Short mmCIF file of C-alpha atoms in Angstrom, two decimals:
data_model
loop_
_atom_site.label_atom_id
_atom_site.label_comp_id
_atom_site.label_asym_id
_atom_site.label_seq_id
_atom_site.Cartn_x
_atom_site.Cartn_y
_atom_site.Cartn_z
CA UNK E 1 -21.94 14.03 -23.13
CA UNK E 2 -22.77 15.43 -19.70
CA UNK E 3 -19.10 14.79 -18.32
CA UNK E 4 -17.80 16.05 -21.31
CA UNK E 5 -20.14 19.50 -20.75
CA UNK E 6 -18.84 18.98 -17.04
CA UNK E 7 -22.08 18.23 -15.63
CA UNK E 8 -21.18 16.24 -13.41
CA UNK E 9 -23.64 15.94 -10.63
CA UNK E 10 -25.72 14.56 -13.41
CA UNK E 11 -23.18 12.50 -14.93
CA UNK E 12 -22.40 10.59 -11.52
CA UNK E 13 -26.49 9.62 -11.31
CA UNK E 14 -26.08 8.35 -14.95
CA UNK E 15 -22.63 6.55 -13.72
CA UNK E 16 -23.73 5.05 -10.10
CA UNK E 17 -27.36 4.02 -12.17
CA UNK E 18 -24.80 1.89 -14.50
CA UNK E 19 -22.75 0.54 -12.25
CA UNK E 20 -25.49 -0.79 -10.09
CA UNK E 21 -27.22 -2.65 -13.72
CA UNK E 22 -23.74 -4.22 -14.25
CA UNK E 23 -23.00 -5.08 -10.63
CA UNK E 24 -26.55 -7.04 -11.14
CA UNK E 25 -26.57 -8.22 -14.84
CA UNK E 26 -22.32 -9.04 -14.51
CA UNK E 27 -21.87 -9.27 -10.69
CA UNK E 28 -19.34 -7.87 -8.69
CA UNK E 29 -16.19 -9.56 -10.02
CA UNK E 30 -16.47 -9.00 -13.79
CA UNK E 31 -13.68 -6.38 -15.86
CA UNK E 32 -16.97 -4.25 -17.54
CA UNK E 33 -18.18 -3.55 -13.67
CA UNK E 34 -14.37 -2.76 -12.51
CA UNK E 35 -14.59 -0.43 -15.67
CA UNK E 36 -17.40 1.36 -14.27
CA UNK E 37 -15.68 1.65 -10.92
CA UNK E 38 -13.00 3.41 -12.58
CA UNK E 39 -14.49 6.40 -14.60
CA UNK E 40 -16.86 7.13 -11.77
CA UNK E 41 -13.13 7.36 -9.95
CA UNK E 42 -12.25 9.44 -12.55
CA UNK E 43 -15.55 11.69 -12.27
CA UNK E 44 -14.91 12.06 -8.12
CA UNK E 45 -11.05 13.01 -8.79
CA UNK E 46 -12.44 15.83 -11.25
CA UNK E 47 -14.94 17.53 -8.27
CA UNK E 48 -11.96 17.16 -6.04
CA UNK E 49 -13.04 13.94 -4.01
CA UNK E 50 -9.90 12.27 -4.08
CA UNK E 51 -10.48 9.78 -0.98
CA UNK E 52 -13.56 8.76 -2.54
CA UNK E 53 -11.70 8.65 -6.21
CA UNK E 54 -8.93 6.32 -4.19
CA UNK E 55 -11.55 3.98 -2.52
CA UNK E 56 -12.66 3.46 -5.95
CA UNK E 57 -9.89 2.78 -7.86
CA UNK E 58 -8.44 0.37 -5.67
CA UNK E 59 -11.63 -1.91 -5.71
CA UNK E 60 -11.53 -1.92 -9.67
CA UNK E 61 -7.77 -2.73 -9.48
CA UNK E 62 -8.52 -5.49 -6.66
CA UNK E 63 -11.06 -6.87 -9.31
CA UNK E 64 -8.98 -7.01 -12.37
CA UNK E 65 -6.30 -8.56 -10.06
CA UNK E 66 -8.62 -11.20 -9.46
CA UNK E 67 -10.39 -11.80 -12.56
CA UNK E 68 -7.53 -10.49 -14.90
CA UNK E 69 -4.22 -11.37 -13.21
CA UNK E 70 -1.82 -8.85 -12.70
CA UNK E 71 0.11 -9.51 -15.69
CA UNK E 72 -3.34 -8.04 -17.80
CA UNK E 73 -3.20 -4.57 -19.88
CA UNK E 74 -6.57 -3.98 -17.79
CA UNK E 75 -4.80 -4.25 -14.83
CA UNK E 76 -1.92 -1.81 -16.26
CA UNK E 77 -4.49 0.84 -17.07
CA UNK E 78 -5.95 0.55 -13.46
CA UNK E 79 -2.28 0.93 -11.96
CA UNK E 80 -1.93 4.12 -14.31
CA UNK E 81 -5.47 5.60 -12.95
CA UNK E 82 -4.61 5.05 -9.21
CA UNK E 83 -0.91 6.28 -9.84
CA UNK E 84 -2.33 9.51 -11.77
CA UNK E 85 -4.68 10.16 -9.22
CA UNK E 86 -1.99 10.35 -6.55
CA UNK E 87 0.50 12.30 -8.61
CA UNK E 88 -2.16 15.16 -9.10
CA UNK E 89 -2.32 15.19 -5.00
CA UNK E 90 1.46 15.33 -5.10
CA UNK E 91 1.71 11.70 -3.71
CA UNK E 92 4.76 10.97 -5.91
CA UNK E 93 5.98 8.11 -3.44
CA UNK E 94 3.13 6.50 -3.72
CA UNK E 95 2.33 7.17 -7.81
CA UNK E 96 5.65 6.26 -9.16
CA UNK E 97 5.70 1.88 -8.13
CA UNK E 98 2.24 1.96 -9.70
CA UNK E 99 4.02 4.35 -12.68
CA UNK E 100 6.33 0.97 -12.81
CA UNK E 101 4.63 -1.52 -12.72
CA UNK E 102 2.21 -0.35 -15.34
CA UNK E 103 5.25 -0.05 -17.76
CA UNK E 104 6.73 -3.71 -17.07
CA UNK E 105 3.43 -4.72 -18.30
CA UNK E 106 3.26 -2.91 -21.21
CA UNK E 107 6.68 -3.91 -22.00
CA UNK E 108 6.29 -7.26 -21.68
CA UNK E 109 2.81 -7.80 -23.92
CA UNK E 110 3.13 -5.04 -26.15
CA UNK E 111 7.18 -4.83 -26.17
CA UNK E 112 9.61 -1.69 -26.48
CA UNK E 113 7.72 -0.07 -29.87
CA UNK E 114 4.71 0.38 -28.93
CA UNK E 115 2.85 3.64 -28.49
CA UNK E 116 1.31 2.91 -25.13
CA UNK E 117 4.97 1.55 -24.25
CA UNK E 118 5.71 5.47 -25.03
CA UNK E 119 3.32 6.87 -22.77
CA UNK E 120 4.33 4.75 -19.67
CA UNK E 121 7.63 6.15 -20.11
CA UNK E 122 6.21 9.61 -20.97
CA UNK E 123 4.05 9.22 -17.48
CA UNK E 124 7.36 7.84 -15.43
CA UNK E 125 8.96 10.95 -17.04
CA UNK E 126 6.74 13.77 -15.95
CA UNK E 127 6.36 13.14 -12.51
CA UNK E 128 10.13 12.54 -11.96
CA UNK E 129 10.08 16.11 -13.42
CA UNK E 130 7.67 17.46 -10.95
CA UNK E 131 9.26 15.74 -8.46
CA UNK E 132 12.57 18.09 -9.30
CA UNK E 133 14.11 14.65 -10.67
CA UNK E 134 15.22 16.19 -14.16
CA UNK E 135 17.71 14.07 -15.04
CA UNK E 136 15.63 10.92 -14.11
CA UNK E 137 13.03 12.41 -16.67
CA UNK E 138 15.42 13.33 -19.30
CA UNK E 139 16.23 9.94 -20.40
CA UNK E 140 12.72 8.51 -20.46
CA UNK E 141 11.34 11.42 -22.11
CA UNK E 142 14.06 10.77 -24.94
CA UNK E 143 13.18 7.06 -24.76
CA UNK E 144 9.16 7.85 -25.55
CA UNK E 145 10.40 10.35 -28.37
CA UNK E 146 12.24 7.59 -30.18
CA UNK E 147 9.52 5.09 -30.07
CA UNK E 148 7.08 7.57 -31.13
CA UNK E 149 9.47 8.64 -34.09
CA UNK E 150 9.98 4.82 -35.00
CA UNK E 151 6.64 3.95 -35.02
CA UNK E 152 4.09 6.81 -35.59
CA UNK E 153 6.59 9.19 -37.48
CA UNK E 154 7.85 12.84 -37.20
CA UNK E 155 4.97 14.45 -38.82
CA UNK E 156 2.43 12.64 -35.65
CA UNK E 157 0.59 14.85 -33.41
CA UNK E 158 1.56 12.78 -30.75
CA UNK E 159 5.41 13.20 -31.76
CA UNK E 160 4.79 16.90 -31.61
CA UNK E 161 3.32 16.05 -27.45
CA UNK E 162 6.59 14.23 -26.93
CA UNK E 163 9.12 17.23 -28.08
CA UNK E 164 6.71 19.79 -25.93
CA UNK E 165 7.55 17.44 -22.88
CA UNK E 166 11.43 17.28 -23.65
CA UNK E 167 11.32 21.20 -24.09
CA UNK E 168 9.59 21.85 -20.76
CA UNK E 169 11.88 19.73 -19.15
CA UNK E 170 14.62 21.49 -20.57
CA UNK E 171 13.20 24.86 -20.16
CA UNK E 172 12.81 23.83 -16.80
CA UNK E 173 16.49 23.05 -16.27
CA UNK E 174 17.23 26.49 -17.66
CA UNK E 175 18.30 24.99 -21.08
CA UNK E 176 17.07 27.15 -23.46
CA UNK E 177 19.22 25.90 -26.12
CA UNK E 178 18.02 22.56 -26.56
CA UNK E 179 14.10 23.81 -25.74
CA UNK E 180 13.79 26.33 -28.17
CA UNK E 181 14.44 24.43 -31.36
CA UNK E 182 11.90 21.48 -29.98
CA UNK E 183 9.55 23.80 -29.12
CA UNK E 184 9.63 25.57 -32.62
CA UNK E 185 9.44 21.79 -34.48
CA UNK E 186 6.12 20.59 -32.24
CA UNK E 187 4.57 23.94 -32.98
CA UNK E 188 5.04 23.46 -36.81
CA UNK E 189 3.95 20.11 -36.93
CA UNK E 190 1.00 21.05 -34.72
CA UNK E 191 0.28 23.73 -37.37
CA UNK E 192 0.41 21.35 -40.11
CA UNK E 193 -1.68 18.57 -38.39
CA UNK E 194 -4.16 20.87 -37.31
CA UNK E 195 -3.90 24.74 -38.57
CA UNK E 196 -3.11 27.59 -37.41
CA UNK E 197 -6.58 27.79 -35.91
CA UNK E 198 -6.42 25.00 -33.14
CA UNK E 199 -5.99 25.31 -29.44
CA UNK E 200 -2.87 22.85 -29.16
CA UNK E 201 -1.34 25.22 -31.98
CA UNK E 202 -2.06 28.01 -29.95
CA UNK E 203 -0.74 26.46 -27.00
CA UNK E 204 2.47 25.32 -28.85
CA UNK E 205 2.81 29.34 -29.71
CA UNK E 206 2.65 30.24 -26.24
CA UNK E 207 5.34 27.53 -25.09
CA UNK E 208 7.68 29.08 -27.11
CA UNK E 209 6.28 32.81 -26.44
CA UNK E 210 7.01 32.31 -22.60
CA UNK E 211 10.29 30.44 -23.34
CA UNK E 212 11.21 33.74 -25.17
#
């Protein structure tokens, strides 16, 4: 509740205060206390610590190497938090092996239809766009789309996410052609999902309001 109300002086007492129970209770080389490592990461990248959020991140992903193997979905979601972490500091270099790796993983234990298969590609895809890389993103973006399509339908919320990110890529490339009629299709699915009343439908309204 606290981070969530961004409190977060308070929330990193509650976090450090559970960390050090499960570093006792679980020791220093089990997945729950790697866990721990990782939002408090998450917390210190939010205030705008980011060498303390990297120290952090890397010792959870060093213990779910260990304990997990790196062939784990743990270990995947680790790779994903370090990699995110360093594309919001603009270190794309070192973000998008981690970006990979994460998504061989997934591949291989969850295979090519599965949502979180989607948003691998979906992450591999937006920072090859803010890299300038559009036609690297292009492809993966339309990869995610598909999967998402197949598997949680055109009417999804999270289908609606996917044609946003293929119209801001093509906005982005200055075609407004193929944006406009995605942007239009995620707004009205938005607006069915959720009303005319929720932020992402308001949101959806101005993608298209600014593509105008």
């Amino acid at each position: 509740v606290c981070y969530y109300q961004k409190q977060y002086e308070k929330t990193k007492i509650l976090w450090v205060e559970s960390i050090e129970i499960r570093k006792e209770v679980l020791g220093e080389k089990h997945p729950q206390y790697a866990n721990s490592l990782n939002y408090l990461a998450i917390l210190y990248w939010n205030i705008g610590n980011y060498a303390q959020s990297e120290l952090l991140h890397k010792q959870a992903l060093n213990i779910k190497k260990e304990v997990l193997g790196d062939k784990h979905l743990d270990y995947a979601a680790s790779l994903v938090g370090l990699a995110n972490l360093y594309n919001s500091i603009g270190s794309y270099a070192l973000a998008e092996p981690l970006y990979i790796q994460a998504m061989k993983i997934q591949k291989a234990v969850l295979g090519e239809k599965h949502p979180d298969y989607a948003k691998s590609l979906n992450n591999l895809a937006a920072l090859h766009k803010d890299m300038g890389n559009y036609t690297l993103a292009e492809p993966l973006y339309i990869q995610a789309l598909k999967i998402k399509k197949e598997v949680l339908g055109d009417k999804h919320r999270e289908y609606a996410v996917g044609l946003n990110n293929l119209a801001i890529l093509y906005r982005n490339m200055g075609n407004l052609v193929l944006a406009e009629p995605l942007f239009m299709q995620a707004m009205n699915i938005f607006k069915e999902d959720l009303g005319d009343k929720h932020p992402e439908y308001a949101v959806s309204l101005n993608n298209l309001a600014a593509l105008y």
